[in-house]
Short mmCIF file of N, CA, C and O in Angstrom, two decimals:
data_model
loop_
_atom_site.label_atom_id
_atom_site.label_comp_id
_atom_site.label_asym_id
_atom_site.label_seq_id
_atom_site.Cartn_x
_atom_site.Cartn_y
_atom_site.Cartn_z
N MET A 1 -3.03 55.54 59.50
CA MET A 1 -3.72 56.05 60.34
C MET A 1 -4.43 54.54 60.87
O MET A 1 -4.80 55.27 62.58
N GLY A 2 -4.08 53.95 60.72
CA GLY A 2 -5.14 52.83 61.51
C GLY A 2 -4.22 52.13 61.80
O GLY A 2 -4.72 51.56 63.45
N ASP A 3 -2.61 52.44 62.23
CA ASP A 3 -2.24 52.04 63.19
C ASP A 3 -1.80 52.60 64.21
O ASP A 3 -0.69 52.24 65.59
N GLU A 4 -2.29 53.87 64.20
CA GLU A 4 -2.29 54.59 65.94
C GLU A 4 -2.73 54.10 66.55
O GLU A 4 -3.81 53.62 66.59
N PRO A 5 -1.88 54.85 68.12
CA PRO A 5 -2.98 53.38 68.89
C PRO A 5 -3.62 54.95 69.41
O PRO A 5 -4.14 56.21 69.63
N LYS A 6 -4.74 54.03 69.94
CA LYS A 6 -6.13 54.57 70.94
C LYS A 6 -5.89 55.39 71.70
O LYS A 6 -5.28 54.96 72.74
N LYS A 7 -6.83 56.66 71.57
CA LYS A 7 -6.08 57.15 73.21
C LYS A 7 -7.12 56.66 74.35
O LYS A 7 -8.25 56.25 73.96
N GLY A 8 -7.11 56.75 75.43
CA GLY A 8 -7.43 56.34 76.55
C GLY A 8 -8.02 56.76 76.92
O GLY A 8 -7.66 58.23 77.76
N ILE A 9 -9.08 56.57 77.75
CA ILE A 9 -9.98 57.08 78.42
C ILE A 9 -9.97 56.37 80.22
O ILE A 9 -10.44 54.64 79.86
N LEU A 10 -9.59 57.02 81.15
CA LEU A 10 -10.25 55.80 82.45
C LEU A 10 -10.97 56.69 83.45
O LEU A 10 -10.89 57.60 83.88
N PHE A 11 -11.57 55.40 83.62
CA PHE A 11 -12.93 56.11 84.80
C PHE A 11 -12.17 56.04 86.14
O PHE A 11 -12.08 54.48 86.32
N LEU A 12 -12.38 56.68 86.49
CA LEU A 12 -11.97 56.19 88.58
C LEU A 12 -12.97 56.27 89.62
O LEU A 12 -13.75 57.38 89.79
N CYS A 13 -13.07 55.15 90.67
CA CYS A 13 -13.46 55.93 91.97
C CYS A 13 -12.80 55.10 92.91
O CYS A 13 -11.76 55.03 92.48
N VAL A 14 -13.75 55.30 93.74
CA VAL A 14 -13.10 54.23 94.98
C VAL A 14 -12.43 52.75 94.85
O VAL A 14 -11.83 52.00 94.66
N ALA A 15 -13.97 52.07 94.96
CA ALA A 15 -13.91 50.76 94.61
C ALA A 15 -13.75 49.94 93.57
O ALA A 15 -13.37 49.13 93.08
N ASN A 16 -14.06 50.60 92.65
CA ASN A 16 -14.27 50.74 90.89
C ASN A 16 -15.44 49.29 91.10
O ASN A 16 -14.75 48.13 90.56
N SER A 17 -16.47 49.49 91.17
CA SER A 17 -17.20 48.61 91.79
C SER A 17 -19.08 48.79 91.24
O SER A 17 -19.54 47.82 90.88
N ALA A 18 -19.06 49.93 90.89
CA ALA A 18 -20.09 50.55 90.84
C ALA A 18 -19.99 52.30 89.31
O ALA A 18 -20.49 51.47 88.47
N ARG A 19 -19.71 52.96 90.39
CA ARG A 19 -20.03 53.82 89.17
C ARG A 19 -18.77 53.88 87.95
O ARG A 19 -19.03 53.83 86.60
N SER A 20 -17.82 53.80 87.94
CA SER A 20 -16.57 53.51 87.10
C SER A 20 -16.75 52.32 86.29
O SER A 20 -16.54 52.09 85.02
N GLN A 21 -17.44 51.10 86.78
CA GLN A 21 -17.89 49.96 86.02
C GLN A 21 -18.86 50.78 84.96
O GLN A 21 -18.68 49.47 83.40
N ILE A 22 -19.82 50.42 85.69
CA ILE A 22 -20.80 51.65 84.42
C ILE A 22 -19.89 51.98 83.87
O ILE A 22 -20.65 52.38 82.53
N ALA A 23 -19.95 53.37 83.92
CA ALA A 23 -19.31 54.38 83.19
C ALA A 23 -17.74 53.67 82.51
O ALA A 23 -18.01 53.67 80.61
N GLU A 24 -17.46 52.18 82.53
CA GLU A 24 -16.68 51.68 81.46
C GLU A 24 -17.33 51.38 81.01
O GLU A 24 -17.20 51.15 79.33
N GLY A 25 -18.60 50.14 80.76
CA GLY A 25 -19.36 49.80 80.19
C GLY A 25 -20.00 50.22 78.95
O GLY A 25 -20.37 50.24 77.76
N VAL A 26 -20.59 51.50 79.38
CA VAL A 26 -21.64 52.84 78.79
C VAL A 26 -20.23 53.37 77.44
O VAL A 26 -20.89 52.83 76.89
N ALA A 27 -19.21 53.60 78.26
CA ALA A 27 -18.26 54.04 77.53
C ALA A 27 -17.43 53.08 76.29
O ALA A 27 -17.76 53.72 74.71
N ARG A 28 -17.51 51.86 76.45
CA ARG A 28 -16.74 50.82 75.47
C ARG A 28 -17.96 50.54 74.41
O ARG A 28 -17.35 51.37 73.55
N ALA A 29 -19.35 50.85 74.87
CA ALA A 29 -20.68 50.66 73.75
C ALA A 29 -20.12 51.33 73.05
O ALA A 29 -20.78 51.90 71.51
N LYS A 30 -20.40 52.99 73.50
CA LYS A 30 -20.39 54.31 73.03
C LYS A 30 -19.35 54.83 71.96
O LYS A 30 -18.94 55.89 71.24
N LEU A 31 -18.22 54.20 72.97
CA LEU A 31 -17.06 54.99 72.38
C LEU A 31 -15.78 53.82 72.12
O LEU A 31 -14.57 54.19 71.59
N GLY A 32 -16.15 53.48 72.29
CA GLY A 32 -15.30 51.64 71.77
C GLY A 32 -14.35 51.46 71.02
O GLY A 32 -12.66 51.45 70.59
N GLU A 33 -15.02 51.97 69.42
CA GLU A 33 -14.17 51.49 68.58
C GLU A 33 -13.37 53.01 68.32
O GLU A 33 -12.10 52.76 67.80
N HIS A 34 -13.08 54.03 69.01
CA HIS A 34 -12.61 55.30 68.72
C HIS A 34 -10.60 55.24 70.06
O HIS A 34 -10.69 56.03 70.09
N PHE A 35 -11.73 54.68 71.54
CA PHE A 35 -10.70 55.05 72.45
C PHE A 35 -10.48 53.54 73.15
O PHE A 35 -11.45 52.56 73.09
N ARG A 36 -9.24 53.64 73.73
CA ARG A 36 -9.18 52.44 75.17
C ARG A 36 -9.44 52.84 76.16
O ARG A 36 -9.46 54.01 76.53
N ILE A 37 -10.61 52.48 76.51
CA ILE A 37 -11.86 52.26 78.12
C ILE A 37 -11.52 51.69 78.77
O ILE A 37 -11.19 50.28 78.53
N GLN A 38 -11.06 52.21 80.41
CA GLN A 38 -10.54 51.48 80.99
C GLN A 38 -11.41 52.06 82.73
O GLN A 38 -11.64 52.91 82.50
N SER A 39 -11.35 51.69 83.95
CA SER A 39 -11.39 51.49 84.85
C SER A 39 -10.76 51.58 86.07
O SER A 39 -10.27 50.12 85.87
N ALA A 40 -10.60 51.90 87.16
CA ALA A 40 -10.30 51.66 88.42
C ALA A 40 -10.69 52.16 89.61
O ALA A 40 -11.32 53.09 89.28
N GLY A 41 -10.15 51.98 90.80
CA GLY A 41 -9.62 52.75 92.14
C GLY A 41 -8.86 52.26 92.89
O GLY A 41 -8.24 51.58 93.04
N SER A 42 -9.07 52.98 93.25
CA SER A 42 -7.98 53.45 95.16
C SER A 42 -7.71 52.13 95.78
O SER A 42 -6.85 51.80 96.36
N GLU A 43 -9.16 51.59 95.88
CA GLU A 43 -9.50 50.44 96.82
C GLU A 43 -10.72 49.78 96.22
O GLU A 43 -11.65 49.39 96.22
N PRO A 44 -9.79 48.81 95.02
CA PRO A 44 -10.72 47.73 94.69
C PRO A 44 -11.57 46.80 95.05
O PRO A 44 -10.17 46.67 96.14
N THR A 45 -12.78 46.59 94.81
CA THR A 45 -13.69 45.71 95.43
C THR A 45 -13.89 43.58 94.86
O THR A 45 -12.99 43.47 93.91
N HIS A 46 -15.01 44.45 93.90
CA HIS A 46 -15.92 43.64 92.66
C HIS A 46 -16.74 44.23 92.62
O HIS A 46 -17.16 45.25 93.09
N ILE A 47 -16.67 43.83 91.11
CA ILE A 47 -17.74 44.59 90.23
C ILE A 47 -19.66 44.06 91.42
O ILE A 47 -19.65 43.22 91.70
N ASN A 48 -19.83 45.78 91.82
CA ASN A 48 -21.93 45.20 92.10
C ASN A 48 -22.42 44.42 91.28
O ASN A 48 -22.77 45.04 89.95
N PRO A 49 -23.39 43.41 91.76
CA PRO A 49 -24.43 42.88 90.88
C PRO A 49 -25.52 43.64 90.49
O PRO A 49 -25.99 43.70 89.59
N TYR A 50 -25.67 44.95 91.18
CA TYR A 50 -26.68 45.93 90.84
C TYR A 50 -26.05 46.29 89.92
O TYR A 50 -26.87 47.13 88.46
N ALA A 51 -24.85 46.89 89.47
CA ALA A 51 -24.12 47.83 88.01
C ALA A 51 -24.93 46.74 87.21
O ALA A 51 -24.75 47.31 86.03
N VAL A 52 -24.38 45.42 87.12
CA VAL A 52 -24.42 44.25 85.83
C VAL A 52 -25.73 44.40 85.76
O VAL A 52 -26.49 44.81 84.15
N ARG A 53 -26.69 44.41 86.39
CA ARG A 53 -28.28 44.47 86.58
C ARG A 53 -28.93 45.57 85.53
O ARG A 53 -29.51 45.60 84.59
N VAL A 54 -28.70 46.68 86.04
CA VAL A 54 -29.15 47.47 85.63
C VAL A 54 -28.52 48.01 83.84
O VAL A 54 -28.87 49.21 83.01
N MET A 55 -27.31 47.65 83.71
CA MET A 55 -27.02 47.72 82.71
C MET A 55 -27.37 46.63 81.55
O MET A 55 -27.50 46.98 80.30
N GLU A 56 -27.32 45.39 82.30
CA GLU A 56 -28.25 44.16 81.55
C GLU A 56 -29.64 44.94 80.60
O GLU A 56 -30.10 44.82 79.50
N GLU A 57 -30.31 45.72 81.52
CA GLU A 57 -31.80 46.64 80.67
C GLU A 57 -31.46 47.33 80.50
O GLU A 57 -31.92 47.44 78.89
N ILE A 58 -30.29 47.84 79.50
CA ILE A 58 -30.11 48.59 78.60
C ILE A 58 -29.00 47.92 77.39
O ILE A 58 -28.45 48.78 76.38
N GLY A 59 -28.68 47.07 77.64
CA GLY A 59 -28.85 45.78 76.67
C GLY A 59 -26.93 45.86 76.76
O GLY A 59 -26.52 45.27 75.34
N ILE A 60 -25.97 45.86 77.53
CA ILE A 60 -24.72 46.10 77.99
C ILE A 60 -24.08 45.23 78.81
O ILE A 60 -25.01 45.70 79.98
N ASP A 61 -23.44 44.10 78.49
CA ASP A 61 -23.15 43.17 79.18
C ASP A 61 -21.75 43.78 79.90
O ASP A 61 -20.58 43.65 79.37
N VAL A 62 -21.71 43.84 81.23
CA VAL A 62 -20.42 44.25 82.20
C VAL A 62 -20.19 42.95 83.11
O VAL A 62 -19.28 43.07 84.05
N SER A 63 -20.83 41.95 82.93
CA SER A 63 -20.15 40.62 83.78
C SER A 63 -19.02 40.54 83.67
O SER A 63 -18.55 39.35 84.36
N HIS A 64 -18.41 40.74 82.91
CA HIS A 64 -17.18 39.96 82.65
C HIS A 64 -15.47 41.21 82.64
O HIS A 64 -14.81 40.83 82.64
N GLN A 65 -16.42 42.36 83.29
CA GLN A 65 -15.50 43.27 84.04
C GLN A 65 -14.84 43.10 85.57
O GLN A 65 -16.09 42.11 86.22
N ARG A 66 -13.62 43.78 85.73
CA ARG A 66 -13.58 43.03 86.68
C ARG A 66 -12.87 44.40 87.60
O ARG A 66 -12.35 45.39 86.74
N SER A 67 -12.99 44.81 88.61
CA SER A 67 -12.18 45.56 89.85
C SER A 67 -10.58 45.80 89.70
O SER A 67 -10.09 44.64 89.61
N LYS A 68 -9.79 46.91 89.10
CA LYS A 68 -8.69 47.14 89.13
C LYS A 68 -7.93 48.14 90.23
O LYS A 68 -9.21 48.66 90.24
N SER A 69 -7.33 47.66 90.21
CA SER A 69 -6.57 48.76 91.04
C SER A 69 -5.65 50.32 90.32
O SER A 69 -5.51 50.19 89.09
N VAL A 70 -5.86 51.26 90.50
CA VAL A 70 -5.48 52.23 89.74
C VAL A 70 -3.88 52.49 89.35
O VAL A 70 -3.35 52.87 88.59
N ALA A 71 -3.20 52.00 90.25
CA ALA A 71 -1.78 51.41 90.62
C ALA A 71 -1.10 50.55 89.75
O ALA A 71 -0.31 50.44 88.98
N THR A 72 -2.10 49.63 88.41
CA THR A 72 -2.09 48.85 87.55
C THR A 72 -2.11 49.44 86.22
O THR A 72 -1.95 48.79 85.40
N ILE A 73 -2.57 50.32 86.32
CA ILE A 73 -2.68 51.15 84.98
C ILE A 73 -1.77 51.75 84.89
O ILE A 73 -1.06 52.61 85.80
N ASP A 74 -1.28 51.76 83.34
CA ASP A 74 -0.47 52.33 82.88
C ASP A 74 -0.37 53.86 82.46
O ASP A 74 -1.00 54.07 81.65
N PRO A 75 -0.01 54.74 82.92
CA PRO A 75 -0.11 55.94 82.28
C PRO A 75 0.27 56.37 81.10
O PRO A 75 -0.51 57.17 80.62
N GLU A 76 0.95 55.39 80.49
CA GLU A 76 1.20 55.94 79.20
C GLU A 76 -0.08 55.34 77.94
O GLU A 76 0.08 55.95 77.16
N ASP A 77 -1.13 54.96 78.79
CA ASP A 77 -2.18 54.28 78.10
C ASP A 77 -3.25 55.58 78.21
O ASP A 77 -4.61 54.91 77.44
N VAL A 78 -3.45 56.34 78.80
CA VAL A 78 -4.78 57.19 79.42
C VAL A 78 -4.21 58.73 78.53
O VAL A 78 -2.82 59.27 79.35
N ALA A 79 -5.40 59.30 78.21
CA ALA A 79 -4.98 60.40 77.37
C ALA A 79 -6.23 61.59 78.66
O ALA A 79 -6.04 62.78 79.02
N VAL A 80 -7.01 60.53 79.09
CA VAL A 80 -8.53 61.03 79.83
C VAL A 80 -8.25 60.23 80.88
O VAL A 80 -9.09 59.64 81.07
N VAL A 81 -8.61 61.47 82.33
CA VAL A 81 -9.25 60.90 83.00
C VAL A 81 -10.33 61.57 84.10
O VAL A 81 -10.47 62.54 84.04
N ILE A 82 -11.71 60.38 84.23
CA ILE A 82 -12.65 60.98 84.44
C ILE A 82 -12.92 60.76 86.06
O ILE A 82 -13.05 59.25 85.81
N THR A 83 -12.85 61.30 87.06
CA THR A 83 -13.09 60.81 88.62
C THR A 83 -14.77 60.96 88.85
O THR A 83 -15.27 61.97 88.28
N LEU A 84 -15.17 60.12 89.47
CA LEU A 84 -16.51 60.09 89.44
C LEU A 84 -16.83 60.31 90.76
O LEU A 84 -17.89 59.71 91.53
N CYS A 85 -15.56 59.96 91.87
CA CYS A 85 -16.23 60.50 93.24
C CYS A 85 -17.18 62.20 93.76
O CYS A 85 -16.89 62.61 93.18
N ASP A 86 -18.02 61.44 94.78
CA ASP A 86 -18.57 62.51 95.24
C ASP A 86 -17.82 62.59 96.71
O ASP A 86 -17.02 64.19 96.67
N GLU A 87 -18.40 61.93 97.26
CA GLU A 87 -17.83 62.67 99.10
C GLU A 87 -17.13 62.03 99.88
O GLU A 87 -16.49 62.73 100.19
N GLU A 88 -16.79 60.95 99.17
CA GLU A 88 -15.23 60.76 99.33
C GLU A 88 -13.80 60.82 98.34
O GLU A 88 -14.11 61.53 97.78
N VAL A 89 -13.09 60.62 98.70
CA VAL A 89 -11.76 61.06 98.34
C VAL A 89 -11.46 60.45 96.86
O VAL A 89 -11.16 58.77 96.70
N CYS A 90 -10.83 61.21 95.83
CA CYS A 90 -11.07 60.21 94.76
C CYS A 90 -10.00 59.41 94.86
O CYS A 90 -8.36 60.60 94.99
N PRO A 91 -9.36 58.48 93.98
CA PRO A 91 -7.97 58.41 93.43
C PRO A 91 -7.58 59.07 92.59
O PRO A 91 -7.50 59.95 92.48
N VAL A 92 -5.97 59.03 93.32
CA VAL A 92 -5.08 59.98 92.58
C VAL A 92 -4.20 58.94 91.08
O VAL A 92 -3.89 58.12 91.54
N PHE A 93 -4.27 59.89 90.43
CA PHE A 93 -3.64 58.92 89.07
C PHE A 93 -2.98 59.79 88.92
O PHE A 93 -2.63 61.09 88.31
N LEU A 94 -1.42 59.60 88.39
CA LEU A 94 -0.32 60.47 88.66
C LEU A 94 0.16 60.80 86.85
O LEU A 94 1.29 60.68 86.59
N GLY A 95 -0.57 60.27 85.69
CA GLY A 95 0.22 60.23 84.59
C GLY A 95 -0.03 62.04 83.84
O GLY A 95 -1.18 62.20 85.06
N GLU A 96 -0.02 61.89 83.05
CA GLU A 96 -0.17 63.25 82.24
C GLU A 96 -1.26 63.48 81.45
O GLU A 96 -0.99 63.36 79.74
N ALA A 97 -2.54 63.25 82.51
CA ALA A 97 -3.63 63.01 81.06
C ALA A 97 -4.62 64.63 81.99
O ALA A 97 -4.36 65.29 82.74
N ARG A 98 -5.62 64.65 80.59
CA ARG A 98 -6.24 65.48 80.66
C ARG A 98 -7.25 65.11 81.79
O ARG A 98 -7.78 64.23 82.23
N ARG A 99 -8.33 65.87 82.91
CA ARG A 99 -9.02 65.84 83.37
C ARG A 99 -10.27 66.15 84.46
O ARG A 99 -9.99 67.42 83.74
N ILE A 100 -11.04 64.98 84.29
CA ILE A 100 -12.45 66.20 84.40
C ILE A 100 -12.91 65.17 85.92
O ILE A 100 -12.90 63.79 85.88
N HIS A 101 -14.16 66.29 86.33
CA HIS A 101 -14.55 65.32 87.34
C HIS A 101 -16.28 65.49 87.03
O HIS A 101 -16.85 66.34 86.85
N TRP A 102 -16.49 64.12 87.44
CA TRP A 102 -18.10 64.39 87.67
C TRP A 102 -18.55 63.78 89.18
O TRP A 102 -18.65 62.49 88.88
N PRO A 103 -18.91 64.41 89.57
CA PRO A 103 -19.72 64.33 91.46
C PRO A 103 -21.01 63.22 90.99
O PRO A 103 -21.60 64.18 90.81
N LEU A 104 -20.79 61.98 91.30
CA LEU A 104 -21.65 61.09 91.29
C LEU A 104 -21.82 60.60 92.69
O LEU A 104 -20.96 59.52 92.99
N LYS A 105 -23.07 60.48 93.40
CA LYS A 105 -23.19 59.74 94.46
C LYS A 105 -23.13 58.51 94.42
O LYS A 105 -23.27 57.83 93.34
N ASP A 106 -22.14 57.41 95.03
CA ASP A 106 -21.74 56.09 95.01
C ASP A 106 -23.31 55.59 95.51
O ASP A 106 -24.11 55.25 96.20
N PRO A 107 -24.27 54.97 94.35
CA PRO A 107 -25.13 53.93 94.39
C PRO A 107 -24.85 53.35 95.10
O PRO A 107 -26.57 52.29 95.82
N ALA A 108 -23.97 52.51 95.99
CA ALA A 108 -23.84 51.54 95.97
C ALA A 108 -23.77 52.05 97.76
O ALA A 108 -23.31 50.49 98.35
N GLY A 109 -23.42 52.81 98.57
CA GLY A 109 -23.57 53.49 99.67
C GLY A 109 -24.32 53.35 100.81
O GLY A 109 -23.92 53.15 101.57
N ASN A 110 -25.38 52.57 100.61
CA ASN A 110 -26.50 52.20 101.35
C ASN A 110 -26.87 50.77 101.25
O ASN A 110 -28.08 50.48 100.56
N PRO A 111 -25.85 49.61 101.48
CA PRO A 111 -26.56 48.25 100.76
C PRO A 111 -27.66 48.02 101.99
O PRO A 111 -28.27 47.09 101.22
N GLU A 112 -27.74 48.25 102.90
CA GLU A 112 -28.79 47.91 103.72
C GLU A 112 -30.80 48.04 103.00
O GLU A 112 -31.32 48.25 103.57
N LEU A 113 -30.30 49.03 101.58
CA LEU A 113 -31.83 49.27 101.09
C LEU A 113 -32.39 47.98 100.44
O LEU A 113 -31.71 47.28 100.21
N ASP A 114 -34.00 48.46 100.13
CA ASP A 114 -34.63 46.89 99.31
C ASP A 114 -33.96 47.25 98.23
O ASP A 114 -33.57 48.69 97.33
N ASP A 115 -34.08 46.26 97.61
CA ASP A 115 -33.63 45.75 96.10
C ASP A 115 -34.46 47.01 94.92
O ASP A 115 -33.53 47.16 94.05
N ASP A 116 -35.76 47.32 95.40
CA ASP A 116 -36.48 48.16 94.68
C ASP A 116 -35.68 49.74 94.74
O ASP A 116 -34.88 50.40 93.77
N VAL A 117 -35.16 49.96 95.93
CA VAL A 117 -34.40 51.34 96.16
C VAL A 117 -33.11 51.09 95.51
O VAL A 117 -32.26 52.08 94.97
N GLN A 118 -32.55 50.26 95.75
CA GLN A 118 -31.44 49.96 95.22
C GLN A 118 -31.24 49.59 93.59
O GLN A 118 -30.33 50.51 93.23
N LEU A 119 -32.03 48.88 93.39
CA LEU A 119 -32.05 49.13 91.74
C LEU A 119 -31.86 50.46 91.01
O LEU A 119 -31.37 50.80 90.20
N GLU A 120 -33.00 51.90 91.62
CA GLU A 120 -33.53 53.31 91.09
C GLU A 120 -31.97 53.87 91.60
O GLU A 120 -32.08 54.98 90.45
N ARG A 121 -31.13 53.68 92.33
CA ARG A 121 -30.57 53.94 92.86
C ARG A 121 -29.10 53.84 91.44
O ARG A 121 -28.51 54.99 91.29
N PHE A 122 -29.22 53.01 91.16
CA PHE A 122 -28.20 52.25 90.45
C PHE A 122 -28.51 52.70 88.31
O PHE A 122 -27.68 53.37 88.08
N ARG A 123 -29.68 52.93 88.69
CA ARG A 123 -30.86 53.25 87.51
C ARG A 123 -29.80 54.10 87.19
O ARG A 123 -29.93 54.88 86.08
N ASN A 124 -30.75 55.89 88.24
CA ASN A 124 -30.26 57.05 87.92
C ASN A 124 -28.60 57.43 87.69
O ASN A 124 -28.49 58.22 87.16
N THR A 125 -27.66 56.23 88.38
CA THR A 125 -26.67 56.32 88.17
C THR A 125 -26.01 56.62 86.77
O THR A 125 -25.08 57.37 86.47
N ARG A 126 -26.71 55.03 86.36
CA ARG A 126 -26.57 54.42 85.12
C ARG A 126 -26.70 55.61 83.51
O ARG A 126 -26.18 55.96 83.23
N ASP A 127 -28.08 56.55 83.94
CA ASP A 127 -28.75 57.46 83.04
C ASP A 127 -27.77 58.45 83.50
O ASP A 127 -27.86 59.26 82.93
N ALA A 128 -27.44 58.65 84.48
CA ALA A 128 -26.17 60.02 84.31
C ALA A 128 -25.04 59.95 83.53
O ALA A 128 -24.70 60.87 82.72
N LEU A 129 -24.71 58.42 83.87
CA LEU A 129 -23.43 58.63 83.00
C LEU A 129 -23.26 58.55 81.26
O LEU A 129 -23.06 58.84 80.74
N VAL A 130 -24.62 57.60 80.97
CA VAL A 130 -25.03 57.92 79.64
C VAL A 130 -25.30 58.70 79.27
O VAL A 130 -24.83 59.56 78.27
N ALA A 131 -25.88 60.35 80.06
CA ALA A 131 -26.40 61.36 79.11
C ALA A 131 -24.40 61.93 78.99
O ALA A 131 -24.46 62.57 78.09
N LYS A 132 -23.52 61.92 80.55
CA LYS A 132 -22.72 62.61 80.23
C LYS A 132 -21.24 61.92 79.69
O LYS A 132 -20.48 62.76 78.55
N ILE A 133 -21.35 60.48 79.44
CA ILE A 133 -20.77 60.40 78.27
C ILE A 133 -21.22 60.69 76.92
O ILE A 133 -20.29 60.80 75.76
N GLY A 134 -22.35 60.44 76.35
CA GLY A 134 -23.15 60.91 74.77
C GLY A 134 -22.39 62.69 74.70
O GLY A 134 -22.37 63.10 73.68
N ALA A 135 -22.08 63.13 75.74
CA ALA A 135 -22.18 64.78 75.89
C ALA A 135 -20.66 65.21 75.39
O ALA A 135 -20.00 65.99 75.16
N LEU A 136 -20.10 63.88 75.81
CA LEU A 136 -18.52 63.85 76.18
C LEU A 136 -17.41 64.48 74.63
O LEU A 136 -17.79 63.78 74.06
N ARG A 137 -16.84 65.07 74.96
CA ARG A 137 -15.98 65.84 73.22
C ARG A 137 -14.38 65.99 73.71
O ARG A 137 -14.15 66.40 75.05
N ILE A 138 -13.93 64.89 73.49
CA ILE A 138 -12.50 65.03 73.62
C ILE A 138 -11.77 65.17 72.24
O ILE A 138 -12.16 63.84 71.57
#
């Protein structure tokens, strides 16, 4: 039984910089020994520094994670796709996976906001994802 491949969970959003990166970090910490965890986006950029900061606050280091294109994800490795887009168009994943949608506003949507407001937005997103991943039953 130890040789069975792990089921894969893929978190998707557009830039793969905030929501999906936070979800990847939380899921690796909570589910990583049972599932293969990945994140990706349709227009990957870079991991948002605020995402790194709010994850550090709860003891999870995501600074090593990188933004990836959904096109680079092998559909055979994914059993569940969780999309995190709210107002924007979510990336399409062409694999035969179970699909779940958690619409969350992009905390990076207004980069002109001051530091405290940005951090609060990212904390709210992190806390929502911690709760949703904690309640996830696959």
